[in-house]
Coordinates of C-alpha atoms in Angstrom, one line a residue:
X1 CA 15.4 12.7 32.7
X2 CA 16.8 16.0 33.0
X3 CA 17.1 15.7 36.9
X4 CA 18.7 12.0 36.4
X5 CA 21.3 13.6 34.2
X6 CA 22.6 16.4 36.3
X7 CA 22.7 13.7 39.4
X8 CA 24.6 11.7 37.4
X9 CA 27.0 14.8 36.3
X10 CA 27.5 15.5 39.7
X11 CA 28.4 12.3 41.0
X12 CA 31.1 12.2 38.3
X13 CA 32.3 15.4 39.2
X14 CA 33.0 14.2 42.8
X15 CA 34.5 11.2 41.6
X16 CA 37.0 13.4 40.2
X17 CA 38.3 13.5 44.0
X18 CA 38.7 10.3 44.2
X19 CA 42.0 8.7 45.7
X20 CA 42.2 6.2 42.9
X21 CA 43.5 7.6 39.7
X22 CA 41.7 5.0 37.7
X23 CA 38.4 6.7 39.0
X24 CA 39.0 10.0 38.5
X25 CA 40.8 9.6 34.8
X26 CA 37.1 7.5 33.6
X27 CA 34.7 10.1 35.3
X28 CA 37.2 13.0 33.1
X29 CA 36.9 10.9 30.0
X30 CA 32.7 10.4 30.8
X31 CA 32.1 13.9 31.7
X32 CA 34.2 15.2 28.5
X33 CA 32.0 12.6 26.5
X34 CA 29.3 14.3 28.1
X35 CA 30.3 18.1 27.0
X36 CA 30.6 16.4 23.4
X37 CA 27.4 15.2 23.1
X38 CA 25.8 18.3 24.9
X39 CA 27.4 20.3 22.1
X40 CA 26.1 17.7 19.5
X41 CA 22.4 17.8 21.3
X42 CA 22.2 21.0 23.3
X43 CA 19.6 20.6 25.9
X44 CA 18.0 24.1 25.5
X45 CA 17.4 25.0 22.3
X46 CA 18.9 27.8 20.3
X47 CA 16.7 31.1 20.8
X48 CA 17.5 32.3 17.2
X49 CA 18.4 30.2 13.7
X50 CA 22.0 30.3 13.4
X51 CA 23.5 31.0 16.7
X52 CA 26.1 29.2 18.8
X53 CA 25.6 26.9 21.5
X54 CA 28.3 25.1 23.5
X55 CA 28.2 23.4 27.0
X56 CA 30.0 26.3 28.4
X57 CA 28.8 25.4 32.3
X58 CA 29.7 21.7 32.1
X59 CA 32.9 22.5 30.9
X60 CA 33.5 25.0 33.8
X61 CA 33.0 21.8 36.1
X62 CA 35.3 19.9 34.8
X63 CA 38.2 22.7 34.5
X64 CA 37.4 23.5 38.4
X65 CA 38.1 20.2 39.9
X66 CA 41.0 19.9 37.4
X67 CA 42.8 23.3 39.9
X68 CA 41.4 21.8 43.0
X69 CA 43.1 23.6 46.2
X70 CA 44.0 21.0 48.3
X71 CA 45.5 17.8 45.8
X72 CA 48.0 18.1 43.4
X73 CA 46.4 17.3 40.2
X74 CA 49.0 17.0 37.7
X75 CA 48.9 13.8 36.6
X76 CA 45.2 14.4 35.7
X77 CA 45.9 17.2 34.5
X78 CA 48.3 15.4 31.5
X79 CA 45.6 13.2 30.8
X80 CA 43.5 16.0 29.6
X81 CA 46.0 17.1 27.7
X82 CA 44.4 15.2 24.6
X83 CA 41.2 17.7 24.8
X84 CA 43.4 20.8 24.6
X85 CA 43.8 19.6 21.1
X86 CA 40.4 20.9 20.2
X87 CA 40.2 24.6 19.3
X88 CA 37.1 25.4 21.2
X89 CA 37.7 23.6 23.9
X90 CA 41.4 24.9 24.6
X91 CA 39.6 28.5 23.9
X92 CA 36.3 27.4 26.4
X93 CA 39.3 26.1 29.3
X94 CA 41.1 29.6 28.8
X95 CA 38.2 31.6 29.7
X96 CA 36.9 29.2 32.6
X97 CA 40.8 29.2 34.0
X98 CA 40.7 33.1 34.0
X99 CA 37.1 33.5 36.1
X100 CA 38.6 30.3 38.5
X101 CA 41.6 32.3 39.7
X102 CA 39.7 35.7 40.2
X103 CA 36.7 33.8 42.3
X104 CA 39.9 31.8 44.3
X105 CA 42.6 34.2 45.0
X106 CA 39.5 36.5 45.9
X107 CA 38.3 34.6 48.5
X108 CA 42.2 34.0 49.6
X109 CA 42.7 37.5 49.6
X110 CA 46.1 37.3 47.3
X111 CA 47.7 34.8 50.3
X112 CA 49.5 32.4 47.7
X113 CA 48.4 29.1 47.5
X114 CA 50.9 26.9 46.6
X115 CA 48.9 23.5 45.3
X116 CA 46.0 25.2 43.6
X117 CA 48.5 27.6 41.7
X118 CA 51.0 24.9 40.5
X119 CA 47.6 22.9 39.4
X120 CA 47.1 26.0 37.5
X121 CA 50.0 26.2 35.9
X122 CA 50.4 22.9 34.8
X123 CA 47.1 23.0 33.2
X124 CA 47.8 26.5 31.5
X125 CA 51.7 25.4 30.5
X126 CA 50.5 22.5 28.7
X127 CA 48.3 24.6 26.2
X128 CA 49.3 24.7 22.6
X129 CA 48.6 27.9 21.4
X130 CA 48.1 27.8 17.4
X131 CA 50.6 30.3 15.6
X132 CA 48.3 30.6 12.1
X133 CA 44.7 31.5 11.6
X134 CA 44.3 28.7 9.1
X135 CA 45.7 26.4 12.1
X136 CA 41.9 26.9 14.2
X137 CA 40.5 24.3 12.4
X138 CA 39.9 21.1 14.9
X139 CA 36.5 21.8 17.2
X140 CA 35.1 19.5 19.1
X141 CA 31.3 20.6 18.7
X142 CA 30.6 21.2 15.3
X143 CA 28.6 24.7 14.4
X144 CA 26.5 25.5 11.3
X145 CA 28.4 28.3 10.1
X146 CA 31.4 28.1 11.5
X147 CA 33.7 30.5 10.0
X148 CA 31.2 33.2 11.3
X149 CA 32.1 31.8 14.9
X150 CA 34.5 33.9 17.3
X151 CA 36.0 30.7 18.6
X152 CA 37.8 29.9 15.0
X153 CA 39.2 33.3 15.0
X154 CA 43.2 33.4 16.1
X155 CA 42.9 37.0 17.5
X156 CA 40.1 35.5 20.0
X157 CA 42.3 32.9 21.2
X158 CA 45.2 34.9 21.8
X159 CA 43.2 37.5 23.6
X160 CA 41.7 34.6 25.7
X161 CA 45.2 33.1 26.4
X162 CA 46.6 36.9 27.3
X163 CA 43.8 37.4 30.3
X164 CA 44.2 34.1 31.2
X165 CA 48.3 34.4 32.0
X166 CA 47.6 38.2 33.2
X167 CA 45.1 36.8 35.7
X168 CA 47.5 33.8 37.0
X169 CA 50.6 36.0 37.0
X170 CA 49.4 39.3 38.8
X171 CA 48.9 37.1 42.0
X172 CA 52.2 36.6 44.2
X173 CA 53.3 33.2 43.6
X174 CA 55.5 30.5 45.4
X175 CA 59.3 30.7 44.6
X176 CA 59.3 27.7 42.6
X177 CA 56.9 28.7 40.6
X178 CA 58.6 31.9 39.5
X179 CA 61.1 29.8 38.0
X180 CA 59.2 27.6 35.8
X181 CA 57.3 30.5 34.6
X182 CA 60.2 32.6 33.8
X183 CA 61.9 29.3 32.1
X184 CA 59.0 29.0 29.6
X185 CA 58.2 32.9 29.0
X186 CA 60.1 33.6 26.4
X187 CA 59.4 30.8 24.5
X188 CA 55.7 29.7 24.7
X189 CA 53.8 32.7 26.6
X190 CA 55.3 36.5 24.5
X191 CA 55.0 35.6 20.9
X192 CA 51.2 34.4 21.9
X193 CA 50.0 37.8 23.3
X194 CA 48.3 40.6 21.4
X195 CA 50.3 43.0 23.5
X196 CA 53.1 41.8 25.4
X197 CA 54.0 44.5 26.5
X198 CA 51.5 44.0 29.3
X199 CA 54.4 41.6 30.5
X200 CA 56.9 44.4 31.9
X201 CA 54.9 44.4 35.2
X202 CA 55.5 40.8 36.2
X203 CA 59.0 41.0 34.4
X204 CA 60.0 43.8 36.9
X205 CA 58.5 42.2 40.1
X206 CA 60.7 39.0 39.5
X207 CA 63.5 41.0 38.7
X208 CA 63.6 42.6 42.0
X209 CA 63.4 39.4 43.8
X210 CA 67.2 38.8 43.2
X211 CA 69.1 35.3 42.4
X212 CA 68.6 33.2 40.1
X213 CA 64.9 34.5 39.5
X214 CA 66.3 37.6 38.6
X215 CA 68.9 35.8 36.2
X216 CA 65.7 34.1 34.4
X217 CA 63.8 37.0 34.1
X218 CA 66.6 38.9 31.8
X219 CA 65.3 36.6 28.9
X220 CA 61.7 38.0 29.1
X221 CA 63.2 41.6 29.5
X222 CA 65.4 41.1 26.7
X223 CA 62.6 39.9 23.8
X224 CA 60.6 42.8 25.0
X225 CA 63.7 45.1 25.0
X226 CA 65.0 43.9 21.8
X227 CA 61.2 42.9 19.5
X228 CA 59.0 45.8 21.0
X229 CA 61.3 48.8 21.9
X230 CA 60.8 48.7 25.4
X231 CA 62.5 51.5 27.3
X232 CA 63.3 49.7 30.8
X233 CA 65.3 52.7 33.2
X234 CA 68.3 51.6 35.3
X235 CA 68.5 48.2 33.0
X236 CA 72.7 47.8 33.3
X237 CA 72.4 48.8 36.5
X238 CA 70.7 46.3 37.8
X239 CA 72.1 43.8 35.2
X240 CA 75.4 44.8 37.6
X241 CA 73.7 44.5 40.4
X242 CA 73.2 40.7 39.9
X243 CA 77.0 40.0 39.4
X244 CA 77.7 38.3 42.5
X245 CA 80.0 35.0 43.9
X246 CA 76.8 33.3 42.9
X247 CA 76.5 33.7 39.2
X248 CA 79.5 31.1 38.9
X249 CA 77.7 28.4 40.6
X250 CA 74.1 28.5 39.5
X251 CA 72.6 26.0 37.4
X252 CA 71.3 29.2 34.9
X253 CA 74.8 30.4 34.3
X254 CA 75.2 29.5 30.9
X255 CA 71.5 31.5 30.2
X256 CA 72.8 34.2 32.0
X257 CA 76.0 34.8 30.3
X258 CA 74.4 34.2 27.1
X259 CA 71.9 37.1 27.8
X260 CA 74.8 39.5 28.8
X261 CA 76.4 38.7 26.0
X262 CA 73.9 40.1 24.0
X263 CA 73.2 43.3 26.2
X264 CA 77.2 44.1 26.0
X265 CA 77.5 43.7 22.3
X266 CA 76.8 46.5 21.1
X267 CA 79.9 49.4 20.6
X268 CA 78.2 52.3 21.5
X269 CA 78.4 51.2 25.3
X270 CA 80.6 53.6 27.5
X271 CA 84.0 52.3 28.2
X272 CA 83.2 52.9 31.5
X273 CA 80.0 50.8 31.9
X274 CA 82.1 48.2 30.2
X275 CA 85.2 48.3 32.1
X276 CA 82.8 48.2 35.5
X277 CA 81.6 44.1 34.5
X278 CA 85.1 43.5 33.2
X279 CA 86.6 44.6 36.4
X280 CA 83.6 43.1 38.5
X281 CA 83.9 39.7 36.3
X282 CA 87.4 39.2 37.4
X283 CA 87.4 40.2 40.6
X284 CA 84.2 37.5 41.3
X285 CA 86.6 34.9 39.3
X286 CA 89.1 34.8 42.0
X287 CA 86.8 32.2 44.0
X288 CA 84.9 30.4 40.6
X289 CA 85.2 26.8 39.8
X290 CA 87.8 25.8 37.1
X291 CA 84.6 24.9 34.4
X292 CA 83.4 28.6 35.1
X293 CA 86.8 30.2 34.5
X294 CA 87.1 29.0 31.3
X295 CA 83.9 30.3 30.1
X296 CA 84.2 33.9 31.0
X297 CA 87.9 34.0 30.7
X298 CA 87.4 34.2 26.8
X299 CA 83.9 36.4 27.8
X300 CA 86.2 39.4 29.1
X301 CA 88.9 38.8 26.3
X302 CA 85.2 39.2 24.0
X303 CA 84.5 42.7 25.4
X304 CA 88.4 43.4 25.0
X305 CA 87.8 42.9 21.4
X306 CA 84.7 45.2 21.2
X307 CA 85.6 47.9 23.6
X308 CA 89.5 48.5 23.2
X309 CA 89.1 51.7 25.0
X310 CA 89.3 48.9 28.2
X311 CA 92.6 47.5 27.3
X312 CA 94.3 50.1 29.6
X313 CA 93.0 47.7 32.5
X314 CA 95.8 45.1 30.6
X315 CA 98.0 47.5 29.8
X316 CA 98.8 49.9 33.0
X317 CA 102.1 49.5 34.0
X318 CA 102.0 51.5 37.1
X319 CA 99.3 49.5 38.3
X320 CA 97.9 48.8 41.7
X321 CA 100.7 46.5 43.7
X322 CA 98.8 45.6 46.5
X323 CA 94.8 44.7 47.0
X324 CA 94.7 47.8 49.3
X325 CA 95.8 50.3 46.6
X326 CA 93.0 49.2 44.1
X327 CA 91.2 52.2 43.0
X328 CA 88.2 50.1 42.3
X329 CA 85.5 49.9 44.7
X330 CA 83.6 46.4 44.5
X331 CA 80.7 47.4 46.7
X332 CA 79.7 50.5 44.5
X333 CA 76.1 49.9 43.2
X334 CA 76.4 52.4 40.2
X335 CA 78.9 51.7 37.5
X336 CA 80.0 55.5 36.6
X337 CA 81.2 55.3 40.7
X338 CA 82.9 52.2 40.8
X339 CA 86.7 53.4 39.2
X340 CA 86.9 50.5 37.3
X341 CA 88.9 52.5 34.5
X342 CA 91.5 53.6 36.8
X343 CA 92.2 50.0 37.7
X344 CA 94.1 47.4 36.5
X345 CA 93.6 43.7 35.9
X346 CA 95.5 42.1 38.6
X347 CA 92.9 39.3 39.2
X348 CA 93.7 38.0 35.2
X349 CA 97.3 38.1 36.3
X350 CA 96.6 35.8 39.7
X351 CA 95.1 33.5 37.7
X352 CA 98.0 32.7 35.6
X353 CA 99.1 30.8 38.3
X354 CA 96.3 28.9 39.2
X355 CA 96.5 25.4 39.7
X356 CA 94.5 24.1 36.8
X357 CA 96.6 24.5 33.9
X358 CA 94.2 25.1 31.5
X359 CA 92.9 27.9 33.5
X360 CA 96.3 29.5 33.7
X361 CA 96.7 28.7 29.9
X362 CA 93.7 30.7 29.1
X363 CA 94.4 33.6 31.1
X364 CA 98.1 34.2 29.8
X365 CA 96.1 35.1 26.8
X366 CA 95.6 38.6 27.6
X367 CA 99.5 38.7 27.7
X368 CA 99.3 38.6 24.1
X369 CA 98.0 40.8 21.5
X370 CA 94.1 40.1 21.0
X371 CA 93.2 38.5 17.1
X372 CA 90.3 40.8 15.6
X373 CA 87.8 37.5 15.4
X374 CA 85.9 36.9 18.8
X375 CA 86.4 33.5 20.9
X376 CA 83.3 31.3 20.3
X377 CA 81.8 31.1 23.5
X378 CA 78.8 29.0 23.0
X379 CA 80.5 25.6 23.8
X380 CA 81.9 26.5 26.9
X381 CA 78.4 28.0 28.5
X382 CA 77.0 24.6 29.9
X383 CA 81.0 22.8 30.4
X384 CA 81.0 21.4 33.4
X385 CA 83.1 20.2 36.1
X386 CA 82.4 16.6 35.0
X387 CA 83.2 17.2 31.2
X388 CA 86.4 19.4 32.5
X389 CA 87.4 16.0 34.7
X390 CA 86.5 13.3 31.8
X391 CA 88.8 16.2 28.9
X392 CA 91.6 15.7 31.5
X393 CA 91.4 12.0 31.9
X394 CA 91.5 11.9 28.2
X395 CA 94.7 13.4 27.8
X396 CA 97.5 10.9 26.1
X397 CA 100.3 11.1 28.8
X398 CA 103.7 11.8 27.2
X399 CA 106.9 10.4 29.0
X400 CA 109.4 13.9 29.8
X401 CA 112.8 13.2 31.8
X402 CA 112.6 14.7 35.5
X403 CA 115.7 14.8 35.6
X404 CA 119.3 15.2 33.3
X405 CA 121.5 12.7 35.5
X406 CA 119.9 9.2 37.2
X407 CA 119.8 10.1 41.0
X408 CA 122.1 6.9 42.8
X409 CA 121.5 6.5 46.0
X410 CA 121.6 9.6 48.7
X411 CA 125.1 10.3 48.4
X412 CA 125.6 9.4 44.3
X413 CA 129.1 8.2 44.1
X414 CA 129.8 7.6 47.5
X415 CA 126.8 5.1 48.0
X416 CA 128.8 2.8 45.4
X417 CA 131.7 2.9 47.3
X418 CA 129.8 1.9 50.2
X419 CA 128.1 -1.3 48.1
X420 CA 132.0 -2.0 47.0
X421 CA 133.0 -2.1 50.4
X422 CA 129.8 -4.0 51.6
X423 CA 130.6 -6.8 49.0
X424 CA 134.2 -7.4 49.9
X425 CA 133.7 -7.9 52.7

């Protein structure tokens, strides 16, 4: 009976391979049936009263054809998603997840591997973690003493759930998959780990990369920065480093000008370091789209407000006249070396004349003298050049005279004498 069994496990197990989905989603809901009952009737018996069993091994099988290499699995994958619901089993499918990627990108030797990792993180992202102990209550195999067992305790799961995402994330992964990682982090992956900390690595390799992966990765940097005192050298460096034509354009400005929002709030800045992304802001602005210009338009009057020390950029009367004569030097990696303070805001002053008027509007602004209260910026993060388009089409069109006197004709009076001498004859 017991040889009949396993045959009969391992045909379902290759049926999970199957190229109908139908196939593959019954053999999942047999086998899990399968790892229920084992853990309701173990098949070996317990070697002392009063310890654990579960059908650890069974389990394992299942979670490695769930990651296959090859297939993209992730439609499978959501219809498991109802058995993560189950305590042990969510804290069983950590620990098998964690021992599948060491034996796989072993055997790779760290090439990436672009199906079976997104397998893996779909699995992985759809796992609830509970934020309470009284929360690990629902188990699928029922112990005798339970409260006694390791599984119900929170500090197990989350230490479970720490090697899992260590293990997955210290491999290179696909572009892509940076991104969706870095989107969730913050979120649903730090306030689960016992030491996030342990983070910083991962943060710091995906910072490096550049683009809009660097952009994503300042919201992980910033909780550990901000919650667990992280001391991260060279941050506004690099936070000026990624100020380039693109940050206008990306679909993760409004995250990113959120974040720097927060790393430029506080006073004790220098008014040097603050006058470089002022200075670098506008300058970059000369090319952005209308829907971006009114964003960080009110962003640099923001850090005006905050860091009045800058206002001399505004306020320099013998300024710069020509692009050329700009002490400022754009390509200059380090803040302190960029001149920024001896500049002045000339780009602010172009755009006074640009040909949205509503851009133009905004920028006179800095003509004026600054109120104490900050510009609410939050709205204008995610505007874009629809909205901006649909606003303008909006707009109740008022009648204005063009002109004081009714134009007659090319030649005014004359024309009439003409028509006078047309008709008499």
């Amino acid at each position: 009976m017991r040889h009949r069994y396993n045959s009969c496990v391992n045909c379902l197990v290759e049926l999970m391979g199957h190229e109908s989905f139908q196939v593959k989603e019954l053999s999942l809901a047999t086998l899990m049936k399968f790892v229920e009952l084992e853990g309701k009737y173990p098949l070996v018996k317990a070697e002392w009263k009063g310890s654990f069993s579960f059908p650890l091994e069974l389990l394992k099988l299942v979670v490695e054809n769930l990651i296959p290499c090859e297939e993209d699995s992730s439609l499978l994958i959501s219809r498991f998603q109802e058995y993560l619901e189950y305590d042990d089993i969510r804290y069983f499918v950590m620990k098998a997840v964690a021992e599948n990627i060491g034996q796989v990108m072993q055997k790779t030797k760290e090439v990436p591997l672009p199906v079976y990792q997104q397998n893996v993180f779909s699995l992985i992202s759809s796992i609830s973690m509970p934020s309470k102990e009284n929360e690990v209550v629902n188990f699928m195999v029922k112990q005798a003493n339970q409260e006694e067992w390791k599984v119900s305790k929170l500090k197990e799961h989350k230490r479970a759930f720490e090697r899992m995402w260590l293990g997955f994330l210290k491999h290179k992964l696909p572009t892509g998959l940076y991104k969706k990682v870095l989107v969730i982090l913050h979120d649903s992956i730090l306030p689960h780990l016992n030491e996030p900390t342990l983070m910083i690595d991962f943060l710091t390799v995906a910072y490096d990369i550049g683009g809009a992966i660097s952009l994503l990765a300042l919201n992980g940097l910033f909780v550990l920065i901000h919650q667990h005192n992280l001391e991260y050298p060279d941050f506004y460096k690099k936070l000026y480093s990624l100020l380039d034509p693109s940050i206008y354009h990306v679909k993760y400005r409004a995250r990113f000008f959120h974040l720097a929002d927060l790393f430029l709030s506080s006073s004790h800045l220098p008014a040097y370091l603050v006058a470089a992304f002022i200075k670098r802001l506008s300058r970059l602005a000369l090319t952005a789209p209308p829907q971006a210009l009114l964003m960080v338009i009110p962003f640099i009057c923001n850090l005006f407000r905050r860091h009045p020390a800058c206002k001399v950029l505004v306020h320099r009367p013998g300024g710069p006249e020509e692009l050329s004569e700009d002490p400022y030097i754009m390509d200059e990696e380090e803040p302190s070396e960029s001149r920024a303070l001896e500049s002045s805001l000339w780009e602010l002053q172009t755009l006074q004349s640009h040909y949205h008027p509503d851009v133009a509007q905004a920028a006179a602004v800095v003509n004026q003298s600054l109120s104490e209260l900050e510009d609410d910026i939050s709205e204008l993060l995610e505007l874009s050049a629809y909205e901006l388009f649909d606003r303008e089409l909006k707009k109740k069109a008022t009648s204005m005279p063009l002109e004081f006197e009714q134009v007659r004709g090319l030649f005014g009076k004359k024309d009439d004498l003409f028509a006078e001498h047309f008709a008499l004859e």
